[in-house]
Coordinates of C-alpha atoms in Angstrom, one line a residue:
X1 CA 25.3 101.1 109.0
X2 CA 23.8 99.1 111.5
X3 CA 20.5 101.5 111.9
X4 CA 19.9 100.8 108.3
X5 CA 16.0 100.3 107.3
X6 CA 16.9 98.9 103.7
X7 CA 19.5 98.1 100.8
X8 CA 19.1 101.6 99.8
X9 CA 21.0 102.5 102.8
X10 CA 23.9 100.8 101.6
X11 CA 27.0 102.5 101.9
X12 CA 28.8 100.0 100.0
X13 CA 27.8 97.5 96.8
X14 CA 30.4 94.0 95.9
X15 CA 28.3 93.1 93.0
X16 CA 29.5 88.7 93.3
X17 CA 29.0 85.5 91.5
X18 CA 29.4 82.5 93.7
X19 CA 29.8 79.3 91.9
X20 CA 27.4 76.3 92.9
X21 CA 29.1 73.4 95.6
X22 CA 32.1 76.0 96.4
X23 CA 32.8 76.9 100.1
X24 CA 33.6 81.1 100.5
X25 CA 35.1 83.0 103.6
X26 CA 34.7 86.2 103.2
X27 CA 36.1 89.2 105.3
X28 CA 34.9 92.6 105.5
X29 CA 38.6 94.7 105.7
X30 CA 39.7 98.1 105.5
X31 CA 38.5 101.3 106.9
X32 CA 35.2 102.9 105.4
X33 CA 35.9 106.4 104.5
X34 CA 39.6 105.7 104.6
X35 CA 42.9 104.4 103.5
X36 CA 43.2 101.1 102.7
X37 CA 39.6 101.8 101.6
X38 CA 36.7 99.0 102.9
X39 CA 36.0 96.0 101.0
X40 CA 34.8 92.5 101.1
X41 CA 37.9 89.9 100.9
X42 CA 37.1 86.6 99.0
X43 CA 38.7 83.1 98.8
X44 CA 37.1 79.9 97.3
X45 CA 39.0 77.6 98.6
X46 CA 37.0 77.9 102.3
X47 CA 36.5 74.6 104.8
X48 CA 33.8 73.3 107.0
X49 CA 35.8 70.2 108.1
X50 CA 39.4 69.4 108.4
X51 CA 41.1 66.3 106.7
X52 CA 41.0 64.2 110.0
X53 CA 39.1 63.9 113.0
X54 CA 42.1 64.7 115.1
X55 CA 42.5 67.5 112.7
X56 CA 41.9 71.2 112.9
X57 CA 42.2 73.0 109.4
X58 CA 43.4 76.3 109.9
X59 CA 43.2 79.5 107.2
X60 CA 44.7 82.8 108.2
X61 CA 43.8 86.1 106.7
X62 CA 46.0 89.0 107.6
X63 CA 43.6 92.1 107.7
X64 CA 45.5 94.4 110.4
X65 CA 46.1 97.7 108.0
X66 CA 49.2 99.0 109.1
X67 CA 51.0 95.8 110.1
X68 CA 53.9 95.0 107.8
X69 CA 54.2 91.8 106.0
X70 CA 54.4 88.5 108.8
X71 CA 55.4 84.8 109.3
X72 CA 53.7 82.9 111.6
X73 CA 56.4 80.7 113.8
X74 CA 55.7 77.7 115.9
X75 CA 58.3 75.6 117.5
X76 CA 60.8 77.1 115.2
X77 CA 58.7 76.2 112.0
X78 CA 57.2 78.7 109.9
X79 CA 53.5 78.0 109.9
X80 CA 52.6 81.2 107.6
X81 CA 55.3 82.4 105.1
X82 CA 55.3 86.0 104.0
X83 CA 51.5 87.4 104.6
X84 CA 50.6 90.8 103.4
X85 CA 47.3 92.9 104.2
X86 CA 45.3 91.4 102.4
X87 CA 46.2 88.1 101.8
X88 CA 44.4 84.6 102.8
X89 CA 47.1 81.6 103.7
X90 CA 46.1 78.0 104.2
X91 CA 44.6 76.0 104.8
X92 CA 46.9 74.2 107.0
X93 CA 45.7 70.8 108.7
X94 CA 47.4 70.3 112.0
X95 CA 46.8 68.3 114.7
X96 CA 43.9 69.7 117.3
X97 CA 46.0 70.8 120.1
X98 CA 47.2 74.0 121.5
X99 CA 50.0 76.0 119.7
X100 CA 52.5 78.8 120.7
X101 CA 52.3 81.4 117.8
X102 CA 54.7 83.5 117.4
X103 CA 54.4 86.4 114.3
X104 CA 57.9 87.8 113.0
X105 CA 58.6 90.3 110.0
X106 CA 58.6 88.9 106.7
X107 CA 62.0 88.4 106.2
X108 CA 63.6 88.1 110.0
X109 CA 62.2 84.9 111.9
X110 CA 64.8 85.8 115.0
X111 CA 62.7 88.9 115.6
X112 CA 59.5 88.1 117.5
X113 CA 57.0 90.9 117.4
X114 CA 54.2 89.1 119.7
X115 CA 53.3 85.5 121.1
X116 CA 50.0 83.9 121.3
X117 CA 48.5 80.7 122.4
X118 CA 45.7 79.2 119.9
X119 CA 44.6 76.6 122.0
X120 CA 42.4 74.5 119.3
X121 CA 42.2 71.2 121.4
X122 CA 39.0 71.2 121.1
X123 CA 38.3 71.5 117.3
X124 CA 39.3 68.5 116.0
X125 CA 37.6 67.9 112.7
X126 CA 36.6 71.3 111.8
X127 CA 38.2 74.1 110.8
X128 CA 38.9 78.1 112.0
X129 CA 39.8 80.9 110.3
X130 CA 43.0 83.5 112.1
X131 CA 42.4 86.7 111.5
X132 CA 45.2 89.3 112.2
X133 CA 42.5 92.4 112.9
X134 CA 42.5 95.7 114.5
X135 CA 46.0 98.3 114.5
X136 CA 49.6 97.4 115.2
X137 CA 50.1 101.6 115.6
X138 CA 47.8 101.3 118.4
X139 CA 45.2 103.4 117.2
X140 CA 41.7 102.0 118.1
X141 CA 40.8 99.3 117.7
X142 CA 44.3 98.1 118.7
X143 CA 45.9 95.0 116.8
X144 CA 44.7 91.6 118.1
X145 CA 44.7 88.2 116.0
X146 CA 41.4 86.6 116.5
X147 CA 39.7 83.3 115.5
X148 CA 36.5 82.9 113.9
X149 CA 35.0 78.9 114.2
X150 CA 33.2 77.2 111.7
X151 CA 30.4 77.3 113.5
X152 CA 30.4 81.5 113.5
X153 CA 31.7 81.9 117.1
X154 CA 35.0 84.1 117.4
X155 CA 37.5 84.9 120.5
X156 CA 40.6 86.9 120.6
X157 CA 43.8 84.6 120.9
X158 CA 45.8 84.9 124.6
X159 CA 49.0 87.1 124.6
X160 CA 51.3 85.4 126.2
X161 CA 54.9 86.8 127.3
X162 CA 57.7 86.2 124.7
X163 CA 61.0 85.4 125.7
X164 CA 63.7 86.7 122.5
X165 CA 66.1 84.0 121.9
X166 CA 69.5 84.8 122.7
X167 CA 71.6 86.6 120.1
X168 CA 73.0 84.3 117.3
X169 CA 76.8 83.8 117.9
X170 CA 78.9 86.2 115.9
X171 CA 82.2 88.0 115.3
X172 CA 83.2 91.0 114.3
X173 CA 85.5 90.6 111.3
X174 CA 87.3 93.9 109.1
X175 CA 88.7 92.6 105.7
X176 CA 92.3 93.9 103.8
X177 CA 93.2 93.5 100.6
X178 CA 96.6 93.5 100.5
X179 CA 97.5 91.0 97.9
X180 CA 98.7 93.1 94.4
X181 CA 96.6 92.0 91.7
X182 CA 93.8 91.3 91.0
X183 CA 90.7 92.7 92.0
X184 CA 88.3 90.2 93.6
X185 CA 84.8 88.6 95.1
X186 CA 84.8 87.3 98.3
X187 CA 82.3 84.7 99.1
X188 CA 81.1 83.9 102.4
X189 CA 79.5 79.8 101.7
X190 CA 77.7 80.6 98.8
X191 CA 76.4 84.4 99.4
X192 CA 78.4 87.2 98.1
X193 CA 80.1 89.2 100.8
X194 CA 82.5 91.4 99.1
X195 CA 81.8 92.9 95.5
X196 CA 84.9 93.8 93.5
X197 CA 87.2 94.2 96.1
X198 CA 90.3 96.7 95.2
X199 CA 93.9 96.3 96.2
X200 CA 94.4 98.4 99.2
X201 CA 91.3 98.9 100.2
X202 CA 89.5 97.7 103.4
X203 CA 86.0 96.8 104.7
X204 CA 84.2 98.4 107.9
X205 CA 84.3 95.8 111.0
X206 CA 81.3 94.0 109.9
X207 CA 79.5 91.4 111.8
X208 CA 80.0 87.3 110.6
X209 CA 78.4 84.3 112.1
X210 CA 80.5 82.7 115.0
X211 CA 81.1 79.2 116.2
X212 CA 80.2 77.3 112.7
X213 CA 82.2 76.6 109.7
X214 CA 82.2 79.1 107.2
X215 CA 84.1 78.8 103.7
X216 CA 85.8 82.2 102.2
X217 CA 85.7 82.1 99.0
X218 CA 87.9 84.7 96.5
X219 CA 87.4 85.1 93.1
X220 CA 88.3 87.0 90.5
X221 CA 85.9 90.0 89.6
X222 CA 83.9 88.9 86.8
X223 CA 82.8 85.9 88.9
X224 CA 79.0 84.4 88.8
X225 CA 78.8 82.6 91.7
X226 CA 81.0 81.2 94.6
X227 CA 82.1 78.1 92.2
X228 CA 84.7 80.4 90.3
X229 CA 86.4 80.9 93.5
X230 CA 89.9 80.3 92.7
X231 CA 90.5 80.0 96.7
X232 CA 88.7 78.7 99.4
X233 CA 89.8 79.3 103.0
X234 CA 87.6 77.4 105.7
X235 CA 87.0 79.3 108.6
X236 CA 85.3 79.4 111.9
X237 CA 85.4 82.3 114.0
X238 CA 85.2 82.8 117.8
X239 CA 81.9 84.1 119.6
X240 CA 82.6 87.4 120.5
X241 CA 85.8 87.9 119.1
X242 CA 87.0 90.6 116.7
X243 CA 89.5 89.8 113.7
X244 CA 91.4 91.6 110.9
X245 CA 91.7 89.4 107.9
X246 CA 94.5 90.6 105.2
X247 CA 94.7 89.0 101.8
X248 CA 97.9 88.9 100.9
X249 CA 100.8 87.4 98.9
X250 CA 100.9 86.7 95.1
X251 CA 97.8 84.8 93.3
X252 CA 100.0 82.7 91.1
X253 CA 103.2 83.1 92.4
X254 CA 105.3 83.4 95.6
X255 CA 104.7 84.1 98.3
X256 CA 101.5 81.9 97.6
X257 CA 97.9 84.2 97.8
X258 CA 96.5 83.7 101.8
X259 CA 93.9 85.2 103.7
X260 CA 96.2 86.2 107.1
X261 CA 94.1 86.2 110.2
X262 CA 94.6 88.0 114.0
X263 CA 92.0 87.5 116.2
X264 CA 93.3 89.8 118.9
X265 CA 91.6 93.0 116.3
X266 CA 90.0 96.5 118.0
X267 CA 87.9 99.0 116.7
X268 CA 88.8 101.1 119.4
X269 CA 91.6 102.4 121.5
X270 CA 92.4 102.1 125.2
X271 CA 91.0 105.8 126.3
X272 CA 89.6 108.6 124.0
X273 CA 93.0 110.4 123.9
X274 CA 94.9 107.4 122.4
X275 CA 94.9 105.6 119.2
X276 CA 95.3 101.8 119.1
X277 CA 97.8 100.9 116.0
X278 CA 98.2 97.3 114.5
X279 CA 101.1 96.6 112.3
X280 CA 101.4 93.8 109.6
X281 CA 103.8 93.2 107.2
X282 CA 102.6 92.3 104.0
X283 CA 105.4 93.2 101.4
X284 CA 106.2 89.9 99.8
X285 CA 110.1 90.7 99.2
X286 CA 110.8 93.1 102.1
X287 CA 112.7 92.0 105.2
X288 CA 112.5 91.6 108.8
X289 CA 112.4 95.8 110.0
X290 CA 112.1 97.2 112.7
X291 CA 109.5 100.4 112.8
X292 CA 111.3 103.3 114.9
X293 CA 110.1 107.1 116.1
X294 CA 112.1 109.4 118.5
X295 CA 114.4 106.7 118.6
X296 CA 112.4 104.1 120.1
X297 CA 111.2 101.1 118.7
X298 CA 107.8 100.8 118.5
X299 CA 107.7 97.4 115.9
X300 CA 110.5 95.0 116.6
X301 CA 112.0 92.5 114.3
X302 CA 108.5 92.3 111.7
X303 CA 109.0 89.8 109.3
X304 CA 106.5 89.1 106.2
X305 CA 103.0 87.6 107.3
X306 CA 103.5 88.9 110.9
X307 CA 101.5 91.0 112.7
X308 CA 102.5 93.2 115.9
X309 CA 100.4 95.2 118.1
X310 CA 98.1 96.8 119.2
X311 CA 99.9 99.7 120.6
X312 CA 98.0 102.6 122.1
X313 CA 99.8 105.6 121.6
X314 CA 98.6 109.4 122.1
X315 CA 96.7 110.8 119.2
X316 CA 99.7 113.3 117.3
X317 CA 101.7 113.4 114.5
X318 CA 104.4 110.7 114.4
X319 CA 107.1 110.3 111.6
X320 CA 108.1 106.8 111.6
X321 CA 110.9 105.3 110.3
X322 CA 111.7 101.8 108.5
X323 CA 115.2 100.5 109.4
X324 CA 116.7 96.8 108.9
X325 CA 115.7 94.4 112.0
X326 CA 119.0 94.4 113.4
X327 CA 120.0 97.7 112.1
X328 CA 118.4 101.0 113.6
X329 CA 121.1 103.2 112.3
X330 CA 120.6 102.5 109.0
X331 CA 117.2 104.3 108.0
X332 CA 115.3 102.4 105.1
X333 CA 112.8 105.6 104.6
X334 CA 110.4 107.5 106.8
X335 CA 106.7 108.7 106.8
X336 CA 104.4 110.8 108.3
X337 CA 101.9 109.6 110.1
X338 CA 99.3 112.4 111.3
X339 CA 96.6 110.3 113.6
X340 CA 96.2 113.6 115.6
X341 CA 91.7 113.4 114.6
X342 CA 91.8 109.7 115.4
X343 CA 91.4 110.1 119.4
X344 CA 89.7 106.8 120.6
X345 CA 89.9 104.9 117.6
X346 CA 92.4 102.0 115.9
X347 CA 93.7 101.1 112.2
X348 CA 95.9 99.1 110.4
X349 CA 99.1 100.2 109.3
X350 CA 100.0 97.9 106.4
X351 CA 103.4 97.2 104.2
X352 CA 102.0 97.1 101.1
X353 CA 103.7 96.2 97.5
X354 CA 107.6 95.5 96.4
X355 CA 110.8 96.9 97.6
X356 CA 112.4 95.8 94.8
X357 CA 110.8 98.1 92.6
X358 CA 108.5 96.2 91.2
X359 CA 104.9 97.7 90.5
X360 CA 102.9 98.0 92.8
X361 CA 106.1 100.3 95.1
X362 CA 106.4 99.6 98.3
X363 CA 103.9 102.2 100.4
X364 CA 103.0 101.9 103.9
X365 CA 98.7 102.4 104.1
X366 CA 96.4 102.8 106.4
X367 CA 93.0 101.0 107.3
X368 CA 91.0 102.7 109.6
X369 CA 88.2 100.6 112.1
X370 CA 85.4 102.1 109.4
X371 CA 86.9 100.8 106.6
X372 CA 88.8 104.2 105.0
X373 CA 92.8 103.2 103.6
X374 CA 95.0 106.0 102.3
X375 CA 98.7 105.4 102.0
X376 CA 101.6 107.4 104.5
X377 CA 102.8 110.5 102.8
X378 CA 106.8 109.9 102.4
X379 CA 109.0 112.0 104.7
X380 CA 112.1 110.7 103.1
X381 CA 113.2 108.1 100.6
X382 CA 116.7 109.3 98.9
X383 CA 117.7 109.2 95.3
X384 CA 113.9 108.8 93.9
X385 CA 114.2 105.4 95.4
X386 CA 115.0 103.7 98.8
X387 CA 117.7 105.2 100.5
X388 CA 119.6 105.3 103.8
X389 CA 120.1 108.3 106.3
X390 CA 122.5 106.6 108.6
X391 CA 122.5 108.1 112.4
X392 CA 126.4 108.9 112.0
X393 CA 128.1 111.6 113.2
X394 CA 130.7 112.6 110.5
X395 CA 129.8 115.8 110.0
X396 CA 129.6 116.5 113.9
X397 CA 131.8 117.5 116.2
X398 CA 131.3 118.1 120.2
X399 CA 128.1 118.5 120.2
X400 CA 126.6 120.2 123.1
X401 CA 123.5 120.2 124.6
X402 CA 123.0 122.5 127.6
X403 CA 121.6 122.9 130.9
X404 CA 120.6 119.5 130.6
X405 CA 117.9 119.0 132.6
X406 CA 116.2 122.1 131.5
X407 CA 112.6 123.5 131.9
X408 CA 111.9 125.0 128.8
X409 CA 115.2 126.0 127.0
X410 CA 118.1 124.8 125.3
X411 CA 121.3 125.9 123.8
X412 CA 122.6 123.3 121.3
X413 CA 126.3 123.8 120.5
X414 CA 128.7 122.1 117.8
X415 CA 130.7 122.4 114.8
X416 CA 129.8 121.1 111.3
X417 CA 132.2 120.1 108.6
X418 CA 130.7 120.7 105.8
X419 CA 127.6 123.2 104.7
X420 CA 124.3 121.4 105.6
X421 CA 120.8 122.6 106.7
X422 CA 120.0 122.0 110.3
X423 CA 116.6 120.8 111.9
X424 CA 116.4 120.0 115.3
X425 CA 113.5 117.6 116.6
X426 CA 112.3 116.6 119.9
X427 CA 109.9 113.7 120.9
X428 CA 108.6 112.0 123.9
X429 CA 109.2 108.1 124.9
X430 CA 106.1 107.3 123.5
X431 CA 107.5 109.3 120.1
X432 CA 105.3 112.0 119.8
X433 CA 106.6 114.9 118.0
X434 CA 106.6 117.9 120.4
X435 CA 108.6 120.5 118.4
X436 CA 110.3 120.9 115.2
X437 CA 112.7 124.1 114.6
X438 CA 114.0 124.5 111.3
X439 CA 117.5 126.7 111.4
X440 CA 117.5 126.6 107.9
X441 CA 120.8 126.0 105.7
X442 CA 124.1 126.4 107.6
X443 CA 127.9 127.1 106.6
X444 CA 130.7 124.5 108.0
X445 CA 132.2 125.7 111.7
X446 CA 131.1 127.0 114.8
X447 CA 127.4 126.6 115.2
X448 CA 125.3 127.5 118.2
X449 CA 121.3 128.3 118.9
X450 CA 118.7 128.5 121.2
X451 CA 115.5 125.3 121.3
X452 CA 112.9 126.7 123.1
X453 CA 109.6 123.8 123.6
X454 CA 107.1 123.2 126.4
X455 CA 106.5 119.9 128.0
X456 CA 105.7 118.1 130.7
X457 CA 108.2 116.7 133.3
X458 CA 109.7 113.7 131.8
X459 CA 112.5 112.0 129.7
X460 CA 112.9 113.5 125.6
X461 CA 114.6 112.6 122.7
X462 CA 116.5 115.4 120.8
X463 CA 117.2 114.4 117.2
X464 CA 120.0 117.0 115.4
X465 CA 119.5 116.7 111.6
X466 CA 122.3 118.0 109.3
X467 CA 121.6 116.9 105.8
X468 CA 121.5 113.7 105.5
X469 CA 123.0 112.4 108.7
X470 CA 121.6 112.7 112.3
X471 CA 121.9 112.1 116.2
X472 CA 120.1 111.7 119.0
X473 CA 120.0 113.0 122.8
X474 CA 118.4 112.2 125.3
X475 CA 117.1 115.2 127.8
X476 CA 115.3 115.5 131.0
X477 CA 112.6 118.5 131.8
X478 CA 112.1 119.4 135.3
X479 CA 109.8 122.7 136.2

């Protein structure tokens, strides 16, 4: 300590051997008594003079204890690359001038932690050493880089105010894989961006660089590197945009593999009591359908590779049928589709695999906005297979529905031909399910019951199930 009277007092020993003509800096670092413990730093490689007259040679020495590793940026160039506590870099010969410094993490030069100005003008010919010193937690001594001169005098380098650079243009992009077989890597120019990636599932929206050129790459799973891509799809995406990217169609066959793209993508619905619900078609041999609940047509005239949406529709329980594109009496099969818990957010819904019967079956899935898929449980799809419930009324006759506008109440009336079970459902415009009676099997002739519901003022649909034919009505509640 400084009111030492001789080496005895030492409170530290570096036993060294310096070797004859060789320059040394050495820096006394760490904290005595603590963590990193105090020691003396030592390079050989030290520098009276620079390699020019209108030279400065600078070394930098990183001693600040709790600062993570740094770059030191000028003009966009990285000066210092990658300096831990601890570590000497240089020298570096530059010309004698005055620099903006700027020092960044280790491995993110777009993140400016402080600026300084080095002004060294006046050095040409000699040499400095910067030394990162005091603590970047702000304990005392706080952090400050500082320059020691050749010549033994030192001064703290002037803060100056950094401006961050605006944000890097970029997109927000969420992947499907829709295409049957096989199990893929997706490359994004030559960096990995999707490791075996599974039919029917779906990546989070994840953010991609915008306005440049990028190259999609798919390969199979065993891949190395993005030269066994067996497709390449060149990109280049829109600042600010979101998109939903679906692989689809056959690798090898026909409808030829593609990467399908809409730019128009959400991760979030319209309010907090809606969900936002984008459709595509991606069943290779399926036709054009239409996608129908309550009677309404919510998807009209899909074909394969289209997409249709987004629709922002109340956060229930829907069931939702599949019917030919000019055909909504004939019903192809229906689903469930229970986005009751999905209030304020969006998804996918997805026409995956062959109606033919070909493996993978046909299945309409989900891809939610965080990256989750599960398939729509089936409400109905006769004879083990595909199947038609036509909207007939054969076994029907006179129906009645009654008072009609109502408040809360109905009587339906009518007589059946043959025995059938009966369920009666009733849904809003927007098809929302608001009730569902089951009145259970029923015997051919008169049948008449009471559908009691409560709903807001508006227009309904009534559907009468009887087996396997139906009908709908519309009603009107008034309170």
């Amino acid at each position: 300590t400084s009111d030492s009277r001789s080496a005895s007092d030492a409170i530290a020993n570096f036993p060294i051997n310096l070797e004859a003509g060789k320059t040394y800096v050495v820096v006394a670092s760490g904290i005595v008594g603590g963590s990193p413990g105090f020691n003396l730093e030592i390079t050989d490689m030290g520098a009276e003079t620079a390699d020019s007259p209108d030279n400065v040679g600078i070394l930098f020495y990183h001693g600040s204890p709790d600062a993570p590793t740094v770059d030191i940026v000028t003009g966009g160039n990285v000066l210092i690359d990658d300096a831990s506590y601890g570590d000497f870099a240089g020298y570096l010969n530059v010309p004698a001038a005055s620099y903006d410094l700027d020092v960044t993490p280790g491995n993110d030069n777009s993140t400016i932690v402080a600026g300084y100005t080095a002004d060294l003008s006046f050095w040409g010919g000699r040499t400095a050493v910067i030394f990162a010193s005091g603590f970047l937690s702000g304990d005392d001594s706080a952090f400050e880089p500082w320059v020691a001169l050749s010549t033994g005098g030192t001064f703290p380098l002037r803060a100056r105010t950094v401006t961050p650079p605006p944000p890097a243009p970029m997109a927000r992009v969420q992947v499907i894989h829709n295409s049957p077989s096989p199990t893929v890597d997706v490359y994004a120019n030559t960096d990995l961006l999707l490791n075996d990636f599974e039919f029917r599932t779906a990546t989070p929206f994840i953010d991609v660089p915008a306005g440049v050129e990028i190259n999609l790459g798919v390969a199979t799973s065993d891949s190395q590197s993005s030269m066994d891509a067996i497709a390449n799809f060149p990109v280049t995406l829109e600042d600010g945009k979101t998109y939903v990217v679906v692989a689809s169609g056959i690798v090898g066959g026909m409808p030829a593999f593609n990467l399908e793209i809409f730019d128009m993508g959400a991760e979030t619905s319209n309010s907090p009591d809606n969900v936002g619900i984008l459709f595509y078609h991606g069943s290779p041999d399926a036709p054009t359908v239409d996608i129908v609940t309550g009677g309404n047509v919510l998807i009209d005239d899909a074909s394969y590779g289209d997409f249709a949406g987004y629709l922002n529709i109340p956060a229930a329980s829907y069931e939702l049928s599949v019917t030919p594109g000019n055909d909504n009496s004939t019903i192809v099969a229906t689903y469930a589709a229970d986005v009751s818990g999905l209030g304020g957010g969006a998804g996918v819904i997805f026409a995956s695999g062959f109606l033919s019967g070909n493996m993978p079956a046909f299945e309409p899935w989900v891809a939610l906005a965080d990256g989750t898929t599960f398939a729509l449980p089936v409400v109905q799809r006769l004879n083990g297979n595909v199947g038609t419930r036509t909207n007939t009324t054969t076994n029907f006759e006179n129906i009645t529905i009654m008072p009609n506008p109502t408040s809360d109440e109905l009587t339906i009336r009518t007589t059946l031909k043959t025995d059938a079970p009966v369920l009666v459902e009733m849904y809003s415009m927007m098809g929302q399910l608001v009730k569902r009676k089951d009145f259970g099997s029923q015997t051919a002739g008169y049948f008449e019951d009471n559908f009691e519901f409560n709903a807001a003022n508006g227009s309904y649909i009534l559907r009468i199930i009887n087996g396997d034919e139906s009908t709908t009505k519309t009603i009107q509640v008034i309170k």
